[in-house]
CSV table of C-alpha atoms in Angstrom, one decimal:
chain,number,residue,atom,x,y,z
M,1,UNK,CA,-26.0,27.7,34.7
M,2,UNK,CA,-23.2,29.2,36.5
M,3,UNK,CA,-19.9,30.1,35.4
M,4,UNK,CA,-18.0,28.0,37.8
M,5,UNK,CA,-20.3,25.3,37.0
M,6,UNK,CA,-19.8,25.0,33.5
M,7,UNK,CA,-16.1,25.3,34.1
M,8,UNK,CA,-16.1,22.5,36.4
M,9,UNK,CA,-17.6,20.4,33.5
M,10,UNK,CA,-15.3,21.3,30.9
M,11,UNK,CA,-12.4,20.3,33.7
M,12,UNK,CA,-14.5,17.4,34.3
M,13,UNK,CA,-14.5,16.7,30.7
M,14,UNK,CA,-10.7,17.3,30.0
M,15,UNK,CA,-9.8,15.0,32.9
M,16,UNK,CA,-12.0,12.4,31.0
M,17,UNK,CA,-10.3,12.2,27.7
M,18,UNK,CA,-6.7,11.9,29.2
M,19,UNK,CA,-7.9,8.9,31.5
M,20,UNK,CA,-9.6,5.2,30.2
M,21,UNK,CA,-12.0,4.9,33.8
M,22,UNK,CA,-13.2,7.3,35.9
M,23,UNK,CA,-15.6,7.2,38.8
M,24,UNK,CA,-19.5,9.4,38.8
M,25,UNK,CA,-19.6,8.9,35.3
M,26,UNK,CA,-23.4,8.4,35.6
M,27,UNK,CA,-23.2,12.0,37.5
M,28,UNK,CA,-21.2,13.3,34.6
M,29,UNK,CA,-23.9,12.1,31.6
M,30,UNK,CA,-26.6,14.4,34.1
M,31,UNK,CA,-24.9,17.6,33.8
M,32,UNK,CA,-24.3,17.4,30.6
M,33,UNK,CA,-27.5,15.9,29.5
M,34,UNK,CA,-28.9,19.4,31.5
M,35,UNK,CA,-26.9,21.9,29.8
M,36,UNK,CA,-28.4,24.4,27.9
M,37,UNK,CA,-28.3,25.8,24.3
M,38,UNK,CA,-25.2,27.8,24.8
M,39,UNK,CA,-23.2,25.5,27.5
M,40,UNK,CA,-23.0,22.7,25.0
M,41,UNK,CA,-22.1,24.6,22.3
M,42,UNK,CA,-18.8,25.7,24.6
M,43,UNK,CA,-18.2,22.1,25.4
M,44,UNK,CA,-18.4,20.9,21.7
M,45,UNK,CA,-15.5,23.4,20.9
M,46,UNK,CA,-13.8,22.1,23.7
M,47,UNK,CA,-13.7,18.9,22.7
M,48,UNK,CA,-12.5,20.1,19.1
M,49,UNK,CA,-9.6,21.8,20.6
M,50,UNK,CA,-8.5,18.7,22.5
M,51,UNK,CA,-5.8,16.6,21.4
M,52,UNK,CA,-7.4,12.6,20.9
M,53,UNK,CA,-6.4,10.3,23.7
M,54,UNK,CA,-7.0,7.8,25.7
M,55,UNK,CA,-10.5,8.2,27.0
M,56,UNK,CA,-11.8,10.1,24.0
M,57,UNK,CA,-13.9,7.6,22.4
M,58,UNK,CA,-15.7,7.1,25.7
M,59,UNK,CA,-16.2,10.5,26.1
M,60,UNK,CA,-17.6,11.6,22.8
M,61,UNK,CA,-20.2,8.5,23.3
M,62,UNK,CA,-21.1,10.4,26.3
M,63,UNK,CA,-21.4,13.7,24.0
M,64,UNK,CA,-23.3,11.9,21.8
M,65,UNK,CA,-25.9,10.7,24.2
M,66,UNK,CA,-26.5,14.5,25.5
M,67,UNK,CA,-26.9,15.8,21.8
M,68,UNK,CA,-24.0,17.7,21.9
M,69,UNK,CA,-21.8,16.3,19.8
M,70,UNK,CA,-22.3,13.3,17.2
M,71,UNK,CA,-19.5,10.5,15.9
M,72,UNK,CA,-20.0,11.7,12.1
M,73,UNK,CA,-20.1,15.4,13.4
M,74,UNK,CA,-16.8,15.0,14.7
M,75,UNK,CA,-15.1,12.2,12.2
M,76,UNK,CA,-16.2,15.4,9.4
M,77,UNK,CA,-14.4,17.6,11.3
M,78,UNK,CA,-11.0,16.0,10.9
M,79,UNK,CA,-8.5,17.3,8.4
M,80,UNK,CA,-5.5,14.7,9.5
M,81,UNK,CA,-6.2,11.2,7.3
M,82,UNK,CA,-3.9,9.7,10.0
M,83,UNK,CA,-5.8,11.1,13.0
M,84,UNK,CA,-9.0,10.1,11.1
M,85,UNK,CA,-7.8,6.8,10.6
M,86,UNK,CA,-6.4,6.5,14.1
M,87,UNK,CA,-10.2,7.6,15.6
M,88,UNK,CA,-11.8,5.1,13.5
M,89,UNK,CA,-9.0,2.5,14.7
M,90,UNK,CA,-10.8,2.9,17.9
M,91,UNK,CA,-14.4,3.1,17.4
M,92,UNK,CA,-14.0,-0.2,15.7
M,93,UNK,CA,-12.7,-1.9,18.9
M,94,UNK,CA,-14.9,-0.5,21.6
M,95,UNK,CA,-17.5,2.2,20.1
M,96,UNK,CA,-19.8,0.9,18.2
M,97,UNK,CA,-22.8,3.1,18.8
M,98,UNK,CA,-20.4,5.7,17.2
M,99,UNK,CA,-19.6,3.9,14.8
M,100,UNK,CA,-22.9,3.3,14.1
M,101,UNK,CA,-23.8,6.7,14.0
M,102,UNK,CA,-21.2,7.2,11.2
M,103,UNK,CA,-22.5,4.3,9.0
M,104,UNK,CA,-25.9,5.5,9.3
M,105,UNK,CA,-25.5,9.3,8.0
M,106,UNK,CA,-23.2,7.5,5.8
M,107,UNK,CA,-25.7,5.5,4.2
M,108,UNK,CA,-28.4,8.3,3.7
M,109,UNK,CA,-28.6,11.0,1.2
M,110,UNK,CA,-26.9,14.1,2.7
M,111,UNK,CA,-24.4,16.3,1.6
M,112,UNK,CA,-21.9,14.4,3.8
M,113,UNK,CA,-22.6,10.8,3.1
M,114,UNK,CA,-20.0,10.7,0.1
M,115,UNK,CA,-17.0,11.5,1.9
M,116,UNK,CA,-18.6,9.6,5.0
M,117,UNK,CA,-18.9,6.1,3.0
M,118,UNK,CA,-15.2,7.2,1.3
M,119,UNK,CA,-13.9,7.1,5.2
M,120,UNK,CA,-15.4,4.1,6.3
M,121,UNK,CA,-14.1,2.2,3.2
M,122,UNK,CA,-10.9,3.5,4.1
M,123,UNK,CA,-11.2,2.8,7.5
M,124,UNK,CA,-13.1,-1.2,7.0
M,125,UNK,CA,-9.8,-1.9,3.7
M,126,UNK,CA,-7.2,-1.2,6.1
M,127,UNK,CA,-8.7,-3.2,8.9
M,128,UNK,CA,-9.8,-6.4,6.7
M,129,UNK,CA,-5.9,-6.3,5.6
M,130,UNK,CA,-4.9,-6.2,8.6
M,131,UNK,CA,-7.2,-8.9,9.9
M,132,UNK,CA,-6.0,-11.2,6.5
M,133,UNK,CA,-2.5,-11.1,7.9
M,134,UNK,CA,-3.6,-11.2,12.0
M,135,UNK,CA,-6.8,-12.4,11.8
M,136,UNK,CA,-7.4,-11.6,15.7
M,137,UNK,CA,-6.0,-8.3,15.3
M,138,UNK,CA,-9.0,-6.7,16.6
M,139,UNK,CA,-10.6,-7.6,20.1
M,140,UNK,CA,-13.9,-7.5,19.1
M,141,UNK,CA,-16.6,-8.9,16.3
M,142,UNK,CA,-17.7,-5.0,15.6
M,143,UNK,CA,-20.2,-6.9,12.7
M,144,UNK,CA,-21.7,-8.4,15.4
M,145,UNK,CA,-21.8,-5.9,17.7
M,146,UNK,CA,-23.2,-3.3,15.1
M,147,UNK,CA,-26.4,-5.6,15.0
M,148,UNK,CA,-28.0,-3.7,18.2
M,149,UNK,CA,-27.5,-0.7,16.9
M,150,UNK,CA,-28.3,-0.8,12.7
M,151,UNK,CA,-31.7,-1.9,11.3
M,152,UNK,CA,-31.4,-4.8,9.0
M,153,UNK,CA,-31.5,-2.7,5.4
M,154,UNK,CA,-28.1,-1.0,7.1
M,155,UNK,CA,-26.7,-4.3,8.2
M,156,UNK,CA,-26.9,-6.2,4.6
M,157,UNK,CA,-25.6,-2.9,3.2
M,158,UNK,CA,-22.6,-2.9,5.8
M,159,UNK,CA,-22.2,-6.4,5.4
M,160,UNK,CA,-22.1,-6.8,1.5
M,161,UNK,CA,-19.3,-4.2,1.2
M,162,UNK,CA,-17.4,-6.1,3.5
M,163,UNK,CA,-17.9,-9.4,1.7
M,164,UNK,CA,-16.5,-7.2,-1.3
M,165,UNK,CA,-13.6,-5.9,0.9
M,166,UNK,CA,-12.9,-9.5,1.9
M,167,UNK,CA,-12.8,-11.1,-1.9
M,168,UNK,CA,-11.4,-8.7,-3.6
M,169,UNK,CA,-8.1,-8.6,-4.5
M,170,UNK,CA,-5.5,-6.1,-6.3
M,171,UNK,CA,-3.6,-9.0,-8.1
M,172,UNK,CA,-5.4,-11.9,-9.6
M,173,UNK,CA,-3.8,-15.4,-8.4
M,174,UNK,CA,-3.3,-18.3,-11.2
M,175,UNK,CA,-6.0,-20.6,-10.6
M,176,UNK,CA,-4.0,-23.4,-11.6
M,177,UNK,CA,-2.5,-22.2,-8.3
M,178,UNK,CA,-5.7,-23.0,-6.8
M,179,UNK,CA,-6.6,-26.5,-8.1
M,180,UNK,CA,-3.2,-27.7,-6.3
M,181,UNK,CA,-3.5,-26.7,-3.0
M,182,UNK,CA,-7.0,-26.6,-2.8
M,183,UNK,CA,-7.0,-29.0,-0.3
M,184,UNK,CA,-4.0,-27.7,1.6
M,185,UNK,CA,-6.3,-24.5,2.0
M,186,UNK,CA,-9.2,-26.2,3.3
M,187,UNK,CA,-7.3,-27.4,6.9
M,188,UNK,CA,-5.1,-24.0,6.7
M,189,UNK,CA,-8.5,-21.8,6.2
M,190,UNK,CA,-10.2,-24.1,9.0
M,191,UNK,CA,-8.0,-22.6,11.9
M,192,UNK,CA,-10.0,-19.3,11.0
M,193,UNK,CA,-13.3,-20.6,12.8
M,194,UNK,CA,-12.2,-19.6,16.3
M,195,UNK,CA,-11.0,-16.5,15.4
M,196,UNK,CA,-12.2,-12.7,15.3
M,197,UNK,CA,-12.4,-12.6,11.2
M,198,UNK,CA,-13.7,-15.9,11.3
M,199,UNK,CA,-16.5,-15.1,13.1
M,200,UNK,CA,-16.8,-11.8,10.8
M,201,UNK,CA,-17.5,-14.2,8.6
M,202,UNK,CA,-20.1,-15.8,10.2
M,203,UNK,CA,-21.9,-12.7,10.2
M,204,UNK,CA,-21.5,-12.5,6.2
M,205,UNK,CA,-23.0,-15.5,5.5
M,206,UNK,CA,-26.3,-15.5,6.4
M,207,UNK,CA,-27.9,-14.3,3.2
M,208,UNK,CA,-27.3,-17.3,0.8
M,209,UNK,CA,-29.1,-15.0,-1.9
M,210,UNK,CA,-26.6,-12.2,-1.1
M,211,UNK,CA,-23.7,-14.1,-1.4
M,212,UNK,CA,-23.9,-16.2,-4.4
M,213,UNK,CA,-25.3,-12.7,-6.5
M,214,UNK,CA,-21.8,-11.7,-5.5
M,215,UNK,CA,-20.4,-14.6,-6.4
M,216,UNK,CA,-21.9,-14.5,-10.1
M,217,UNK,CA,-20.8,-10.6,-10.2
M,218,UNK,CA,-17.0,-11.4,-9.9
M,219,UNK,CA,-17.0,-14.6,-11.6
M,220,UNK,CA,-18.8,-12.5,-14.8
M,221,UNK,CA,-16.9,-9.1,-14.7
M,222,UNK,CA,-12.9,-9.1,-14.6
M,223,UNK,CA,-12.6,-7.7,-11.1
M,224,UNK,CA,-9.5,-9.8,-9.4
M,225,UNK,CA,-10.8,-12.1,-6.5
M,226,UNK,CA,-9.6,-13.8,-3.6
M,227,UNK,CA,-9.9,-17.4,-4.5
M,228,UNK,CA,-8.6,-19.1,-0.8
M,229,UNK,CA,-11.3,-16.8,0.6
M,230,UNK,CA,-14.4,-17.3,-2.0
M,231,UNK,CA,-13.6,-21.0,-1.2
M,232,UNK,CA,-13.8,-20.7,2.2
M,233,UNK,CA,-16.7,-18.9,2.3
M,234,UNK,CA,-18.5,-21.3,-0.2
M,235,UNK,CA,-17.6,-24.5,2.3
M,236,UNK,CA,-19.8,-21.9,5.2
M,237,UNK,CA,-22.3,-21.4,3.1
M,238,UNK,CA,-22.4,-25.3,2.2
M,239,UNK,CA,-22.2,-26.4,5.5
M,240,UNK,CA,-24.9,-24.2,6.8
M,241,UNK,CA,-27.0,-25.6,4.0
M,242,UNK,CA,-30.2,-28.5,5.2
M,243,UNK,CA,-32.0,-31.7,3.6
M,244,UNK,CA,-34.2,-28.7,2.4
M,245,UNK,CA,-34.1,-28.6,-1.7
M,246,UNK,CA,-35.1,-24.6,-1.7
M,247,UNK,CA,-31.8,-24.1,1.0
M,248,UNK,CA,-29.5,-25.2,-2.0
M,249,UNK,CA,-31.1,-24.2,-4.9
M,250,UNK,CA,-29.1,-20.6,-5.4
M,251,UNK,CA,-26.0,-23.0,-5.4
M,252,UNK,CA,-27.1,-25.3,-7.6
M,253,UNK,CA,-27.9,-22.8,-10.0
M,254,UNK,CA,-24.5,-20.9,-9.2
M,255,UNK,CA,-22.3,-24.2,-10.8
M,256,UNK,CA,-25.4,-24.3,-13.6
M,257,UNK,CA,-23.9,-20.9,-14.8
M,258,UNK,CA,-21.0,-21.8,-14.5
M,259,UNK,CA,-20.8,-24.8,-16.6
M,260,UNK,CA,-22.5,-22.9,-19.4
M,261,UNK,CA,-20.6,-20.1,-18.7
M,262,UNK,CA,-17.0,-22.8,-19.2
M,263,UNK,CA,-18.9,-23.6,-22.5
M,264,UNK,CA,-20.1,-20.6,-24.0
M,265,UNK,CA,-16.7,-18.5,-23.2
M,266,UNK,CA,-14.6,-21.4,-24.2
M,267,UNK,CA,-11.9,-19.5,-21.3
M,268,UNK,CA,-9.9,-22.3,-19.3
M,269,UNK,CA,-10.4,-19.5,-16.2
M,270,UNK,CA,-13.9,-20.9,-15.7
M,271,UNK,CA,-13.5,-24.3,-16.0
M,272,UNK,CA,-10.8,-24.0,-13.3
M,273,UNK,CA,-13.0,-21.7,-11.1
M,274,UNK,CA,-15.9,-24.6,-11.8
M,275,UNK,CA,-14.0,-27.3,-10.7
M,276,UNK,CA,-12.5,-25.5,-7.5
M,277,UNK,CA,-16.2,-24.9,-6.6
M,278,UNK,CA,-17.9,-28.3,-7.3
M,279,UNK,CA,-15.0,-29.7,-5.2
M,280,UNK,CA,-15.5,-27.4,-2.5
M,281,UNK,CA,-19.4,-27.5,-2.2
M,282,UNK,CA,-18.9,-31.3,-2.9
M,283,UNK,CA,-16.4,-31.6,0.4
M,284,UNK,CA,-18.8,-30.1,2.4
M,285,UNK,CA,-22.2,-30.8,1.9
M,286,UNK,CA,-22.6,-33.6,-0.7
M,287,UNK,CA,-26.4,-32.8,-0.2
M,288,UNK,CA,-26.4,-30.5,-2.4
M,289,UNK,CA,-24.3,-31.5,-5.8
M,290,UNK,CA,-24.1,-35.6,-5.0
M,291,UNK,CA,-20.6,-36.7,-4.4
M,292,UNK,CA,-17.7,-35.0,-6.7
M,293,UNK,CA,-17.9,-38.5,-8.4
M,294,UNK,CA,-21.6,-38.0,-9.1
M,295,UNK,CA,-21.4,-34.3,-9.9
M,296,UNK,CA,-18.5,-35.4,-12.4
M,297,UNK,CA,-20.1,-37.8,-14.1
M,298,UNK,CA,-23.4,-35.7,-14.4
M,299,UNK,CA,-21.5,-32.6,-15.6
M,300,UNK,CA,-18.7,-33.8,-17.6
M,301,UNK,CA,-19.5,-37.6,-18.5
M,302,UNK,CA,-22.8,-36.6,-20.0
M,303,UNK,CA,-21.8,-33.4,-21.2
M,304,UNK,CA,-22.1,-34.0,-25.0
M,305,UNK,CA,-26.1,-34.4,-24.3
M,306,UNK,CA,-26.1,-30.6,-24.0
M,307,UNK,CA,-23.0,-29.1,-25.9
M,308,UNK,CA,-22.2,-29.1,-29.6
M,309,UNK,CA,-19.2,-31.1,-30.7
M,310,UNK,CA,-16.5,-28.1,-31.6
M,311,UNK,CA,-17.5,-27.3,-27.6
M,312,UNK,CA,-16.9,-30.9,-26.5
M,313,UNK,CA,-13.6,-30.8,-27.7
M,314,UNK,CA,-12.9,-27.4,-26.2
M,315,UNK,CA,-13.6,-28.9,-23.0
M,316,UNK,CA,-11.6,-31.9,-23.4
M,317,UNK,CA,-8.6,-29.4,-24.2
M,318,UNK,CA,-9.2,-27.8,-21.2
M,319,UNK,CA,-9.4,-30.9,-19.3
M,320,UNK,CA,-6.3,-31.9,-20.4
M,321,UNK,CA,-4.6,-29.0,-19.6
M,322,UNK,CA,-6.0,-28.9,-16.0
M,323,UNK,CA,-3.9,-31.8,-15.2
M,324,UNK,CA,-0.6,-30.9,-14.6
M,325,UNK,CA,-2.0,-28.2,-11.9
M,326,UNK,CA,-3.8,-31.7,-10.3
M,327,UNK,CA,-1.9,-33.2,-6.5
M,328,UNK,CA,-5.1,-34.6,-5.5
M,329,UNK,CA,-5.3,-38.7,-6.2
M,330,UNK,CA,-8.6,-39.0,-5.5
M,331,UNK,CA,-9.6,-35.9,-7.6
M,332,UNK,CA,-8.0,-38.0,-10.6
M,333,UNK,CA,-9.3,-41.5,-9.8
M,334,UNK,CA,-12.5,-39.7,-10.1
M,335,UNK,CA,-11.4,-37.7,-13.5
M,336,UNK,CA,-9.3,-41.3,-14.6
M,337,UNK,CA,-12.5,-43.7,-14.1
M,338,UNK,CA,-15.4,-41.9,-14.5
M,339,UNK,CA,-16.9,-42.4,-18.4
M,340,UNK,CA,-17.2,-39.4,-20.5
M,341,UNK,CA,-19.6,-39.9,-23.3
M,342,UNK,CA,-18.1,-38.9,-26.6
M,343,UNK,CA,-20.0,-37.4,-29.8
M,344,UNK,CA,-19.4,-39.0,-33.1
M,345,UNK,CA,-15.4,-39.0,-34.0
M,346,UNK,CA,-14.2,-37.5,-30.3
M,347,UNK,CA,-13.8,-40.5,-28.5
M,348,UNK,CA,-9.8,-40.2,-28.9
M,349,UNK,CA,-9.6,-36.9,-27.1
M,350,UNK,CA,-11.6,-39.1,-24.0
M,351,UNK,CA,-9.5,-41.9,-24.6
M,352,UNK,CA,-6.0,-39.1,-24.4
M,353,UNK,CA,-7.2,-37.7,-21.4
M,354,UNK,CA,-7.7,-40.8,-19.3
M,355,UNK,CA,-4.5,-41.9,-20.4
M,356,UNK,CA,-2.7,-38.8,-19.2
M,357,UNK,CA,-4.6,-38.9,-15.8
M,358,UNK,CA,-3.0,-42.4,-15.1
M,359,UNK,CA,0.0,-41.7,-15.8
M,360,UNK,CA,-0.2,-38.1,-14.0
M,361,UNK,CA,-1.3,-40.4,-10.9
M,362,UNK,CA,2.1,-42.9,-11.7
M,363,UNK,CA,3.7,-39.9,-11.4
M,364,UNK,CA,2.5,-38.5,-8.2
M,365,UNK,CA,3.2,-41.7,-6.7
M,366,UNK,CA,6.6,-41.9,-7.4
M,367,UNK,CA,8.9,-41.5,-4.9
M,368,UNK,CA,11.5,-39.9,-6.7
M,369,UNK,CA,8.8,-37.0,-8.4
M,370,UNK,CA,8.3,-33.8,-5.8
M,371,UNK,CA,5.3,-32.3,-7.4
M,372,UNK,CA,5.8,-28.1,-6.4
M,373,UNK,CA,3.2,-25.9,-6.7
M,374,UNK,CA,3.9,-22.1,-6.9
M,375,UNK,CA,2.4,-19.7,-4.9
């Protein structure tokens, strides 16, 4: 190939990146599909010397597609974190075959993969922050997107992390929190459906399996979690469930490990987090767990047919201490009403409870008493 040629392309090629649309682009993608060896070895360290702008993503696709250049050749070539950032900014609105690119050399065993995965984590952390506070604050649904372009064992990879990203949490929020404004979540986490991380979410949700194993994972190590979000994503995954028995059974399981998980740790954390899930799955799909009132009186008003005494009385405790978090009348008719069998000598702390959940209910519907829950 000619000299003039070749510098016609790398003009081309410069004019590219400073502008978003440009005409012959099909024209373009020939001549550098055609280049030899040596020519696209030139035009590679062309591109490196350019600053990023504009048009840059769409040109390195075109790179890409002549084996010149790849996404994770160039993301690895980058010694700015901002400019990195920046770059991966952009592939996660519009490029997703380069950012596929990047997530599959970053998910094989090379010598680059390590500091591959530690950019993308980077990259997906800041952008699910971001979406937690904007949750349109990307154009695109790149999960959904990335689905043309990943095979299936990359896709549950990809879309695991990002259930952990979206869960996870640096501080821990009181789950007493939770239990009073449980409901107040439910309506402000439904305006999420039309939006760009709602329908991320989506996309998270199709393995049932998946997501309950992460469910158990964080509920049985000490890693600080997202409860408005685990919610919201257990009322998906609830809704999404049919009449089928085999469609609910890792749920059903989930609260059975739970509950013996409340009684063998004795910790007033999982009781909380076993009551904020029963409700939840119970508010959306009563399918699957009965009504609250039914999963109540199956899990707590027969409990002593499967716990020893000294545990029954834990429980009660814990109960008891549950209620002042409680604004939810018809979560404590349920709690007031609903008979708890009592073992020999226990029937008073039944008898104390039920008492304090009426007049927790007087109190709520008094006039003169604001009930304030903290954030």
């Amino acid at each position: 190939m000619g000299y003039s040629v070749l510098r016609n392309i790398l003009k081309e090629t410069n004019r590219r990146i400073e502008l978003l649309d440009l005409p012959y682009e099909e024209e373009f993608r020939c001549q550098l599909k055609y280049l030899g060896f040596k020519e696209k070895y030139i035009v590679k360290e062309a591109f490196f010397r350019q600053e990023w702008n504009i048009g840059s993503t769409r040109v390195l696709r075109l790179l890409q597609e002549a084996n010149i250049l790849t996404a994770s050749e160039f993301i690895l070539s980058l010694e700015s974190i901002d400019l990195t950032q920046q770059i991966m900014n952009d592939l996660l609105e519009a490029e997703y075959v380069l950012l596929a690119n990047i997530i599959q050399f970053a998910y094989q065993e090379t010598p680059h993969s390590q500091l591959l995965t530690k950019i993308l984590k980077e990259s997906f952390g800041t952008l699910i922050a971001d979406l937690k506070e904007n949750p349109n604050a990307i154009p695109r649904n790149y999960l959904l997107a990335l689905k043309n372009h990943l095979s299936k064992e990359k896709m549950i990879a990809l879309k695991n992390e990002h259930l952990h990203m979206l869960v996870v949490e640096q501080d821990l929020l009181e789950l007493h929190v939770a239990i009073g404004k449980q409901e107040q979540w439910r309506c402000e986490m439904e305006m999420l459906s039309k939006t760009i991380v709602g329908g991320m979410i989506v996309e998270l949700i199709e393995d049932k399996n998946s997501i309950v194993n992460i469910f158990k994972e964080l509920i049985g190590s000490c890693s600080s979690f997202s409860v408005r979000y685990i919610l919201y994503i257990l009322n998906l995954v609830s809704r999404t469930i049919g009449m089928n028995k085999k469609e609910s059974t890792p749920l059903k399981e989930l609260m059975k490990d739970l509950f013996r998980m409340v009684v063998n740790t004795g910790l007033l954390s999982k009781l909380q987090l076993m009551l904020l899930f029963a409700r939840e799955i119970c508010s959306s799909n009563e399918s699957i767990l009965g009504t609250y009132s039914e999963w109540y009186k199956q899990t707590i008003g027969e409990m002593t047919y499967s716990i020893k005494k000294e545990q029954f009385i834990n429980m009660m405790e814990m109960l008891t201490s549950t209620l002042s978090s409680e604004t939810s009348l018809d979560i404590l008719a349920v709690h007031s009403t609903i008979a708890i069998s009592a073992p020999a000598k226990c029937n008073d702390y039944v008898v104390n409870y039920k008492q304090l959940c009426r007049a927790h209910i007087s109190q709520l519907k008094s006039p003169d008493v604001t009930i304030v829950v903290d954030d």
